[in-house]
Coordinates of C-alpha atoms and ligand atoms in Angstrom, one line a residue:
M21 CA 0.0 0.0 0.0
S22 CA 1.7 3.2 -1.0
R23 CA 0.3 6.6 -1.8
P24 CA 1.5 8.8 -4.7
S25 CA 4.4 10.9 -3.7
A26 CA 6.1 12.1 -6.9
R27 CA 5.3 15.8 -6.4
S28 CA 6.4 15.8 -2.8
H29 CA 9.6 14.0 -3.8
E30 CA 10.3 16.5 -6.6
I31 CA 9.9 19.4 -4.2
M32 CA 12.0 17.7 -1.5
E33 CA 14.8 17.2 -4.0
R34 CA 14.9 21.0 -4.5
S35 CA 14.5 21.7 -0.7
R36 CA 17.5 19.5 0.1
Q37 CA 19.6 21.8 -2.2
L38 CA 18.4 24.9 -0.4
F39 CA 17.9 24.0 3.3
P40 CA 19.9 21.7 5.7
G41 CA 18.1 18.4 5.5
G42 CA 15.5 20.0 3.2
V43 CA 13.7 21.6 6.1
N44 CA 13.4 24.8 8.1
S45 CA 13.1 23.0 11.4
P46 CA 14.8 19.6 12.1
V47 CA 11.7 17.7 13.4
R48 CA 10.0 18.1 10.0
A49 CA 12.6 15.9 8.3
F50 CA 11.2 12.6 9.6
G51 CA 14.6 11.8 11.2
G52 CA 12.8 10.0 14.0
V53 CA 10.8 7.7 11.7
G54 CA 12.9 7.5 8.5
G55 CA 11.6 8.1 5.0
E56 CA 10.9 11.3 3.2
P57 CA 8.5 13.9 4.5
F58 CA 5.5 14.7 2.4
V59 CA 5.0 18.3 1.4
A60 CA 1.9 20.0 2.7
E61 CA -0.2 21.9 0.2
R62 CA -3.4 22.9 2.0
G63 CA -5.4 22.3 5.2
K64 CA -9.0 22.7 6.3
G65 CA -10.3 21.8 9.7
A66 CA -8.9 18.6 11.0
R67 CA -7.4 17.6 7.6
L68 CA -4.5 18.4 5.5
W69 CA -3.6 17.5 1.9
D70 CA -0.1 17.0 0.5
A71 CA 1.3 18.0 -2.8
D72 CA 0.2 14.7 -4.4
G73 CA -3.4 15.2 -3.1
N74 CA -3.2 12.7 -0.3
E75 CA -5.5 13.5 2.6
Y76 CA -4.6 13.1 6.3
I77 CA -6.4 13.6 9.5
D78 CA -3.8 15.8 11.2
Y79 CA -2.8 15.3 14.9
V80 CA 0.4 17.4 14.6
L81 CA -1.5 20.6 13.8
S82 CA 1.7 22.5 13.1
W83 CA 3.2 21.2 16.4
G84 CA 0.3 22.6 18.4
P85 CA -0.8 26.1 17.3
L86 CA -3.9 25.1 15.3
V87 CA -6.2 24.6 18.2
L88 CA -9.2 25.5 15.9
G89 CA -7.8 23.3 13.1
H90 CA -6.5 24.4 9.7
A91 CA -7.7 27.7 8.1
P92 CA -10.6 28.4 10.4
K93 CA -12.8 31.0 8.8
V94 CA -12.8 33.3 11.9
V95 CA -9.0 33.5 11.7
L96 CA -8.8 34.0 7.9
D97 CA -11.4 36.8 8.1
A98 CA -9.7 38.5 11.0
V99 CA -6.3 38.4 9.3
D100 CA -7.8 39.6 6.1
R101 CA -9.4 42.6 7.8
A102 CA -6.1 43.4 9.6
M103 CA -4.1 43.0 6.4
Q104 CA -6.2 45.7 4.6
L105 CA -5.0 48.2 7.2
G106 CA -1.3 47.3 6.8
T107 CA 1.0 44.4 7.7
S108 CA 3.4 45.9 10.3
F109 CA 3.9 49.2 12.0
G110 CA 6.6 48.9 14.6
I111 CA 4.4 51.3 16.6
P112 CA 2.0 50.3 19.4
T113 CA -1.4 49.1 18.0
G114 CA -4.7 48.4 19.7
L115 CA -4.6 44.8 18.5
E116 CA -1.7 44.0 20.9
V117 CA -3.8 45.3 23.8
Q118 CA -6.8 43.3 22.7
L119 CA -4.9 40.0 22.6
A120 CA -3.1 40.7 25.9
E121 CA -6.4 41.4 27.6
R122 CA -7.7 38.0 26.4
V123 CA -4.6 36.2 27.7
V124 CA -4.8 37.9 31.1
E125 CA -8.5 37.2 31.3
R126 CA -7.8 33.5 31.1
M127 CA -4.7 33.6 33.2
P128 CA -5.4 36.1 36.0
H129 CA -2.0 35.3 37.6
L130 CA -0.4 37.3 34.8
E131 CA -0.3 41.1 35.6
M132 CA 1.9 42.1 32.7
L133 CA 3.3 40.4 29.6
R134 CA 5.4 41.0 26.5
F135 CA 4.8 39.7 23.0
V136 CA 7.6 38.1 21.0
S137 CA 7.6 36.1 17.8
S138 CA 8.7 32.6 18.9
G139 CA 8.6 30.4 21.9
T140 CA 12.4 30.5 22.0
E141 CA 12.4 34.2 22.4
A142 CA 9.8 33.9 25.2
T143 CA 11.8 31.4 27.2
M144 CA 15.2 33.0 26.7
S145 CA 13.7 36.3 27.9
A146 CA 12.1 34.7 30.9
V147 CA 15.4 33.2 32.0
R148 CA 17.2 36.5 31.4
I149 CA 14.7 38.3 33.7
A150 CA 15.2 35.6 36.4
R151 CA 19.0 35.9 36.2
A152 CA 18.7 39.7 36.3
M153 CA 16.3 39.7 39.3
T154 CA 18.2 37.2 41.4
G155 CA 21.7 38.2 40.3
R156 CA 22.4 34.4 39.9
D157 CA 23.6 32.4 36.9
F158 CA 22.4 28.8 37.2
I159 CA 19.1 27.4 35.8
L160 CA 17.6 24.0 36.3
K161 CA 15.6 22.3 33.5
F162 CA 14.4 18.7 33.1
D163 CA 15.9 15.9 31.0
G164 CA 13.9 15.7 27.7
C165 CA 12.2 19.0 28.2
Y166 CA 12.6 21.4 25.3
H167 CA 12.3 25.2 25.7
G168 CA 13.5 26.3 22.3
H169 CA 17.0 26.5 20.9
A170 CA 18.5 29.3 23.0
D171 CA 22.0 28.2 24.1
S172 CA 21.1 27.6 27.8
F173 CA 18.4 25.2 26.9
L174 CA 20.3 22.9 24.6
V175 CA 21.4 20.7 27.4
R176 CA 19.8 17.2 27.5
A177 CA 16.9 18.8 25.6
G178 CA 13.9 17.1 24.1
S179 CA 12.0 17.4 20.8
G180 CA 14.3 17.4 17.8
V181 CA 17.4 17.2 20.0
A182 CA 16.2 14.0 21.6
T183 CA 14.7 12.6 18.3
L184 CA 18.0 13.0 16.5
G185 CA 20.0 11.7 19.4
L186 CA 22.1 14.8 19.7
P187 CA 23.7 14.6 23.1
N188 CA 23.5 18.4 23.4
S189 CA 24.4 20.9 20.7
P190 CA 27.9 21.9 19.5
G191 CA 28.3 25.6 19.5
V192 CA 27.1 26.1 23.0
P193 CA 30.0 27.3 25.1
K194 CA 30.9 24.8 27.7
M195 CA 31.0 27.5 30.4
L196 CA 27.4 28.4 29.5
A197 CA 26.2 24.8 29.3
A198 CA 27.7 24.2 32.8
L199 CA 25.2 26.8 34.1
T200 CA 22.3 24.6 33.2
L201 CA 21.5 21.9 35.7
T202 CA 19.2 19.0 34.7
A203 CA 17.0 16.7 36.7
P204 CA 14.6 13.9 36.0
F205 CA 11.0 15.0 35.6
N206 CA 8.7 13.7 38.3
D207 CA 11.6 12.9 40.6
L208 CA 11.2 15.5 43.3
E209 CA 13.9 14.0 45.6
Q210 CA 16.6 14.2 42.9
T211 CA 15.4 17.6 41.8
R212 CA 15.7 18.9 45.3
A213 CA 19.2 17.5 45.7
I214 CA 20.4 19.0 42.4
A215 CA 18.7 22.4 43.1
R216 CA 20.1 22.6 46.6
S217 CA 23.6 21.8 45.3
Q218 CA 23.7 25.2 43.7
A219 CA 21.0 27.0 45.7
P220 CA 22.8 30.3 46.3
Q221 CA 23.4 30.5 42.5
L222 CA 20.1 29.2 41.2
A223 CA 18.2 31.8 39.2
A224 CA 15.3 29.7 37.8
I225 CA 13.6 26.4 37.6
I226 CA 12.0 26.1 34.2
V227 CA 9.6 23.3 33.4
E228 CA 7.0 22.2 30.9
P229 CA 4.0 21.6 33.3
V230 CA 3.1 18.7 31.1
C231 CA 6.1 17.3 29.1
G232 CA 5.4 17.3 25.4
N233 CA 8.9 17.1 24.0
C234 CA 9.9 13.7 25.2
G235 CA 6.5 12.2 24.3
Y236 CA 3.5 13.0 26.4
I237 CA 4.4 12.8 30.1
P238 CA 2.1 14.4 32.8
P239 CA 3.3 15.6 36.2
E240 CA 2.6 13.2 39.1
P241 CA 0.4 14.7 41.8
G242 CA 2.5 17.0 44.0
F243 CA 5.4 17.3 41.6
L244 CA 4.6 20.9 40.5
D245 CA 3.7 21.9 44.0
G246 CA 7.1 20.5 45.1
L247 CA 8.8 22.7 42.5
R248 CA 6.9 25.7 43.8
D249 CA 8.2 25.0 47.3
L250 CA 11.7 24.4 46.0
A251 CA 11.8 27.7 44.2
D252 CA 10.6 29.5 47.3
E253 CA 13.1 27.7 49.4
T254 CA 16.1 28.5 47.1
G255 CA 15.0 31.9 46.0
A256 CA 14.9 30.8 42.4
L257 CA 12.0 31.9 40.1
L258 CA 9.7 29.2 38.9
I259 CA 9.0 29.4 35.1
F260 CA 6.2 27.4 33.5
D261 CA 6.9 27.0 29.9
E262 CA 3.4 26.8 28.5
V263 CA 4.4 27.3 24.9
M264 CA 2.8 23.9 24.2
T265 CA 0.4 23.5 27.2
G266 CA -1.1 27.0 27.2
F267 CA -4.8 27.1 26.4
R268 CA -4.6 23.4 25.6
I269 CA -4.4 21.4 28.8
A270 CA -7.1 23.6 30.3
Y271 CA -8.9 26.8 29.3
G272 CA -6.7 28.6 31.9
G273 CA -3.6 26.6 31.3
A274 CA -1.4 24.9 33.9
V275 CA -2.5 27.2 36.8
E276 CA -6.1 26.1 36.3
A277 CA -5.1 22.5 35.6
F278 CA -2.8 22.0 38.6
G279 CA -3.4 24.9 41.0
V280 CA 0.3 25.9 41.1
T281 CA 1.2 29.5 40.3
P282 CA 4.7 30.1 38.7
D283 CA 6.6 33.4 38.8
L284 CA 6.8 33.6 35.0
T285 CA 4.9 31.9 32.3
T286 CA 5.8 31.6 28.6
F287 CA 3.4 31.1 25.8
G288 CA 3.5 30.4 22.1
K289 CA 1.8 28.4 19.4
V290 CA -2.0 28.6 20.3
I291 CA -1.9 32.4 21.0
G292 CA -0.9 33.1 17.5
G293 CA -3.5 30.7 15.9
G294 CA -0.8 29.6 13.4
L295 CA 0.9 33.0 13.0
P296 CA 4.2 33.8 14.8
V297 CA 3.2 34.9 18.3
A298 CA 4.7 34.1 21.6
A299 CA 4.8 35.8 25.0
Y300 CA 6.2 35.8 28.5
G301 CA 4.5 37.3 31.5
G302 CA 4.1 37.3 35.2
R303 CA 3.6 39.6 38.2
A304 CA 4.1 43.3 37.5
E305 CA 7.0 43.6 40.0
I306 CA 8.9 41.1 37.8
M307 CA 7.9 42.3 34.4
K308 CA 8.8 45.9 35.3
Q309 CA 12.4 44.8 35.1
V310 CA 12.0 44.7 31.3
A311 CA 13.2 47.6 29.2
P312 CA 12.2 50.3 28.7
L313 CA 10.7 50.4 32.2
G314 CA 13.5 48.3 33.6
T315 CA 17.0 47.5 32.5
V316 CA 16.6 43.9 31.2
Y317 CA 16.8 44.3 27.5
Q318 CA 14.6 42.4 25.1
A319 CA 13.3 43.6 21.7
G320 CA 11.8 42.4 18.4
T321 CA 11.0 44.0 15.1
L322 CA 7.8 42.1 14.5
S323 CA 6.8 41.6 18.1
G324 CA 3.0 42.3 18.4
N325 CA 2.6 42.1 14.6
P326 CA -0.9 43.1 13.8
L327 CA -1.7 40.2 11.5
A328 CA -0.5 37.7 14.2
M329 CA -2.4 39.6 16.9
A330 CA -5.6 39.4 14.8
A331 CA -5.1 35.7 14.4
G332 CA -4.5 35.2 18.1
I333 CA -7.6 37.3 19.1
A334 CA -9.8 35.4 16.7
T335 CA -8.5 32.1 18.0
L336 CA -9.0 32.8 21.7
D337 CA -12.4 34.3 21.0
A338 CA -13.5 31.1 19.3
L339 CA -11.9 28.9 22.0
T340 CA -14.8 29.3 24.5
P341 CA -15.0 27.0 27.6
S342 CA -17.7 24.9 25.8
V343 CA -15.6 24.6 22.6
H344 CA -12.6 23.6 24.8
R345 CA -14.7 21.0 26.7
A346 CA -15.9 19.4 23.5
M347 CA -12.4 19.2 22.2
V348 CA -11.2 17.5 25.3
D349 CA -14.1 15.1 25.3
Q350 CA -13.1 14.0 21.7
T351 CA -9.5 13.7 22.8
D352 CA -10.7 11.4 25.6
R353 CA -12.6 9.3 23.1
L354 CA -9.6 9.0 20.9
V355 CA -7.2 8.0 23.6
G356 CA -9.6 5.5 25.1
G357 CA -10.2 4.0 21.7
L358 CA -6.5 3.7 21.1
Q359 CA -6.0 1.9 24.4
A360 CA -8.8 -0.5 23.5
I361 CA -7.3 -1.3 20.1
A362 CA -3.8 -1.9 21.6
A363 CA -5.2 -4.1 24.4
A364 CA -7.2 -6.2 21.9
K365 CA -4.0 -6.9 20.1
G366 CA -2.0 -7.6 23.2
V367 CA 0.5 -4.8 22.5
P368 CA 2.4 -3.1 25.4
F369 CA 1.0 0.3 25.0
T370 CA 0.3 3.3 27.2
A371 CA -1.6 6.5 26.3
G372 CA -3.0 9.5 28.0
H373 CA -4.1 13.1 27.6
T374 CA -4.3 16.4 29.5
G375 CA -6.9 18.5 27.8
S376 CA -6.3 18.3 24.1
M377 CA -2.7 17.4 24.3
W378 CA -2.1 13.7 24.1
G379 CA 0.4 11.0 23.4
F380 CA 1.3 7.3 23.6
F381 CA 4.2 5.0 24.0
F382 CA 4.7 1.4 23.0
L383 CA 5.6 0.6 26.5
G384 CA 4.0 -1.5 29.2
R385 CA 3.7 1.3 31.8
N386 CA 3.4 5.1 32.0
P387 CA 6.9 6.6 31.9
R388 CA 7.6 9.1 34.6
N389 CA 10.2 10.9 32.6
F390 CA 12.4 10.8 29.5
G391 CA 14.8 8.3 31.0
E392 CA 11.9 5.8 31.3
A393 CA 10.3 6.8 28.0
K394 CA 13.5 5.8 26.2
A395 CA 12.6 2.2 26.8
A396 CA 9.6 2.5 24.4
D397 CA 9.6 0.3 21.3
V398 CA 10.7 3.0 18.9
A399 CA 11.0 0.5 16.0
L400 CA 7.3 -0.4 16.4
F401 CA 6.5 3.3 16.7
R402 CA 8.2 3.9 13.3
K403 CA 6.2 1.1 11.6
F404 CA 3.0 2.4 13.2
F405 CA 3.7 5.9 12.1
H406 CA 4.2 4.9 8.4
A407 CA 1.2 2.6 8.4
A408 CA -0.9 5.4 9.9
R409 CA 0.4 7.8 7.3
E410 CA -0.4 5.5 4.5
R411 CA -3.9 5.2 5.8
G412 CA -4.4 9.0 6.1
V413 CA -3.5 9.7 9.7
Y414 CA -0.6 12.1 10.4
L415 CA 0.9 11.6 13.8
A416 CA 4.0 13.4 15.0
P417 CA 7.0 11.8 13.2
S418 CA 8.8 11.0 16.5
Q419 CA 8.1 8.9 19.5
F420 CA 9.4 11.8 21.5
E421 CA 6.8 14.4 20.6
A422 CA 3.2 14.9 21.8
A423 CA 0.1 15.0 19.7
F424 CA -2.8 17.3 19.6
T425 CA -6.5 17.6 18.6
S426 CA -8.4 20.7 17.6
A427 CA -11.9 22.0 17.8
A428 CA -12.3 20.6 14.3
H429 CA -11.7 17.0 15.4
G430 CA -15.4 16.0 15.8
K431 CA -17.0 12.6 16.4
R432 CA -16.6 11.7 12.7
E433 CA -12.9 12.5 12.6
I434 CA -12.2 10.5 15.7
D435 CA -14.2 7.5 14.5
E436 CA -12.5 7.6 11.2
T437 CA -9.1 7.9 12.9
L438 CA -9.7 4.9 15.2
D439 CA -10.8 2.8 12.2
R440 CA -7.7 3.8 10.3
L441 CA -5.3 3.3 13.3
E442 CA -6.7 -0.1 14.1
Q443 CA -5.8 -1.2 10.5
A444 CA -2.4 0.6 10.8
L445 CA -1.5 -1.2 14.1
S446 CA -2.5 -4.6 12.5
A447 CA -0.2 -3.8 9.6
A448 CA 2.6 -2.6 11.9
L449 CA 2.5 -5.9 13.8
T450 CA 2.8 -8.1 10.8
Ligands
LIG520 P1 9.6 27.9 19.0 O1 10.8 28.7 19.2 O2 9.8 26.7 18.2 O3 8.4 28.8 18.6 O4 9.2 27.4 20.5 C1 10.1 26.6 21.2 C2 9.4 25.8 22.3 C3 9.4 26.2 23.6 N1 8.8 25.6 24.6 C4 8.1 24.4 24.3 C5 7.5 23.7 25.4 C6 8.0 23.9 23.0 O5 7.4 22.8 22.7 C7 8.7 24.6 21.9 C8 8.7 24.2 20.5 N2 8.1 22.9 20.3 C9 8.6 22.2 19.1 C10 7.9 20.8 19.0 N3 8.0 20.0 20.0 C11 8.4 23.0 17.9 C12 8.5 22.3 16.6 C13 9.9 22.5 15.9 O6 10.9 22.6 16.6 O7 9.8 22.6 14.7

């Protein structure tokens, strides 16, 4: 069974001449599953079509941003209206205020924020503030967590770094990498010991409240509370990197989902509705450190871009509590259905979701962290990925990524998906 791919292949041939690996972000190259990526041509709702006309029900959704699905009319109309007025000003606009008000309305722990254009900018800025406020240099992150590609984060990172088996990244000064401590997610005892080893020098603890970059791994009860206490004990700032979890795991993000309040929060993906928007924010006393009010410098030519703001506003306005609940209900059906399919075939398999962020491992138990997730049957994952792709379901091309649903993944899409994935798993097991 193989789908036409001549047009994708022809485009990838040219891409490989122009871009390293033929891609503009490593995870897109299918390094984790082998084979050649297909070339996307268009998307609508839960589905996307490649350059050869093959249709897929999409669970990658541009790695999280498309919480309403592809090309939602409300977003297209909003961007079109904004575009008629100009594409960028580099001067304050009312749209920035409107999007910020929507973010703060959902996350009242935020008193002030700053828009940037990528999650990496948001997380690197949050760490810079923490280092400035505390006058300390060390940060603590978790093995397998990914916070973007700023130097300090490329230490035992997740996502593409884990997928490609890159131990860390060349080009990061050893002296800088040495300032990044790492600990196993969900292991509070080890985390405490590592943080306390550098307590007087620890500026920040940064964490994905739900891991999505070493596969889907939720926090165990009490883990995030423990990080809150540890940050208070050591004087470090607690940073929740909600670039992936924000507005997905709960309408109000991790604070609503887990009842733990960080000092700084970073966002990305969903708040741009598919256009380049990210943000960092927190209490006013912290954010007032940022230039021009404070002395911590951070800037960006296209920060608060009006088209991106318009897309974010339309997205959050459409993502009402009832739409969010319906999306989570369908995610629950999908995950439950997958568990039943694997159980019926006697395959070691574990799956879960938090809100509309979900994932699975071919592993007999829920991994607590990346160290345990590495024991998953990656060879079977690869076979399953390609069998699913051939049958029109696009899963993340790596065992060490999370998956997503959107408001466009209704009952019909989930039923179709389960039917296709049942066939795909049978094929993968032969
Ligand atoms: P960006 O700089 O890629 O916008 O965001 C970096 C980032 C920060 N924090 C978290 C929790 C993230 O998941 C990300 C980016 N996620 C990856 C996918 N796992 C983006 C996909 C890619 O690298 O192409």
